CSV table of C-alpha atoms in Angstrom, one decimal:
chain,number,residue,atom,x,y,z
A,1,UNK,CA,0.0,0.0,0.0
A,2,UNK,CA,1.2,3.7,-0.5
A,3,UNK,CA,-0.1,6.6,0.5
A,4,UNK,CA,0.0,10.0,-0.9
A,5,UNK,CA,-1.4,13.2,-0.1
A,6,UNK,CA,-4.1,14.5,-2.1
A,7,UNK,CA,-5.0,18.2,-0.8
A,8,UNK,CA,-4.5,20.2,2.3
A,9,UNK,CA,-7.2,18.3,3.7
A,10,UNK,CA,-6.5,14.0,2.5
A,11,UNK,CA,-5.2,11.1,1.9
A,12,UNK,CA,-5.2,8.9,-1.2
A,13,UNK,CA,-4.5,5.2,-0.7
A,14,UNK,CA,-3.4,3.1,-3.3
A,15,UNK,CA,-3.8,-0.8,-2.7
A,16,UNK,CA,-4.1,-4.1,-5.1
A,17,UNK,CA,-7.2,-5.8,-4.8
A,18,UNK,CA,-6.2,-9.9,-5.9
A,19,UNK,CA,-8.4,-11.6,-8.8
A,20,UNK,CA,-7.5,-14.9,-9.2
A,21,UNK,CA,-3.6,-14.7,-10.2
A,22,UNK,CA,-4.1,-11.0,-11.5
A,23,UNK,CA,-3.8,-7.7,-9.5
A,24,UNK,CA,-6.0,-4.8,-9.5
A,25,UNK,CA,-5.1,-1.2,-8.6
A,26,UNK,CA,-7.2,0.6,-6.1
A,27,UNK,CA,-7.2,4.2,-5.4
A,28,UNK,CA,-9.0,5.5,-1.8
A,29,UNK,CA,-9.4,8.9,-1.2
A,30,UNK,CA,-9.9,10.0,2.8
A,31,UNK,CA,-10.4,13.3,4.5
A,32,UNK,CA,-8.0,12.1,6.8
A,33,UNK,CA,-5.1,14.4,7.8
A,34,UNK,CA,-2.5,11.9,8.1
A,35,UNK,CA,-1.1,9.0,6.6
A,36,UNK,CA,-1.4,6.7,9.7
A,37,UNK,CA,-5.2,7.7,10.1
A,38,UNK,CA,-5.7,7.1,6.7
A,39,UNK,CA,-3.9,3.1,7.1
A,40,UNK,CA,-5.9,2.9,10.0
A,41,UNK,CA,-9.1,3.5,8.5
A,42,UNK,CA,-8.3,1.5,5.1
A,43,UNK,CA,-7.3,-1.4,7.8
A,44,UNK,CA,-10.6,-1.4,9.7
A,45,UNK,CA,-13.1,-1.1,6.4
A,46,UNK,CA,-10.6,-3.7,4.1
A,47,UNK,CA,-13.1,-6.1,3.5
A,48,UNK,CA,-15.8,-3.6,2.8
A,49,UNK,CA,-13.9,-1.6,0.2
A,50,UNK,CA,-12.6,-4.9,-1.2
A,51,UNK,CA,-16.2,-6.2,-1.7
A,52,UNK,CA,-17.2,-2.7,-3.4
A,53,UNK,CA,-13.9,-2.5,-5.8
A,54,UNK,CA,-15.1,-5.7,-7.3
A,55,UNK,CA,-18.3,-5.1,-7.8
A,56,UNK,CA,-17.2,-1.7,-9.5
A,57,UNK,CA,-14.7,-4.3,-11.7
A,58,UNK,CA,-17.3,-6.4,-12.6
A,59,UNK,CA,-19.6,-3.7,-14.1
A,60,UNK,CA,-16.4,-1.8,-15.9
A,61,UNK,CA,-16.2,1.2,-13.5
A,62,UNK,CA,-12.6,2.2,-13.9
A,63,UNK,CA,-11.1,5.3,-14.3
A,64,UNK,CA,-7.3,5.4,-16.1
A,65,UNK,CA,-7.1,1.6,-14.8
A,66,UNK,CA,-7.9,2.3,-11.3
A,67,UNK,CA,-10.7,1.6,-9.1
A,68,UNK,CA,-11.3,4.8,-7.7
A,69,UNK,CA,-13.2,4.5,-4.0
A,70,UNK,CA,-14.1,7.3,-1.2
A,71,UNK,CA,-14.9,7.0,2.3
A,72,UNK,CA,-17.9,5.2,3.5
């Protein structure tokens, strides 16, 4: 996972999402201030955001190759 920061005011995580032997970029942007809050948030809601990427892969939703997910 990386993290970057995406305005004054967030954090954009980037993560792989695993389908079958492939890899799948993810993109989540927070409103989190820092990087650690941002982990810690990403950590706690994983298997939420991973069920949500998918379904966003299955239906073609991709920006630039990424799927791009906000905060629940």
């Amino acid at each position: 996972m990386r993290t970057a920061p995406t305005t004054e005011s967030g954090q954009t995580i980037t993560f792989s999402l695993a389908v079958g032997p492939l890899r799948q970029a993810c993109r989540l942007r927070t409103t989190f201030r820092t990087q650690n809050q941002a982990l810690s948030y990403l950590h706690r809601h994983r298997t939420e955001f991973e069920h949500i990427a998918r379904a966003r892969l299955a239906r073609g939703e991709l920006e630039d190759g990424v799927v791009q997910l906000v905060m629940l």
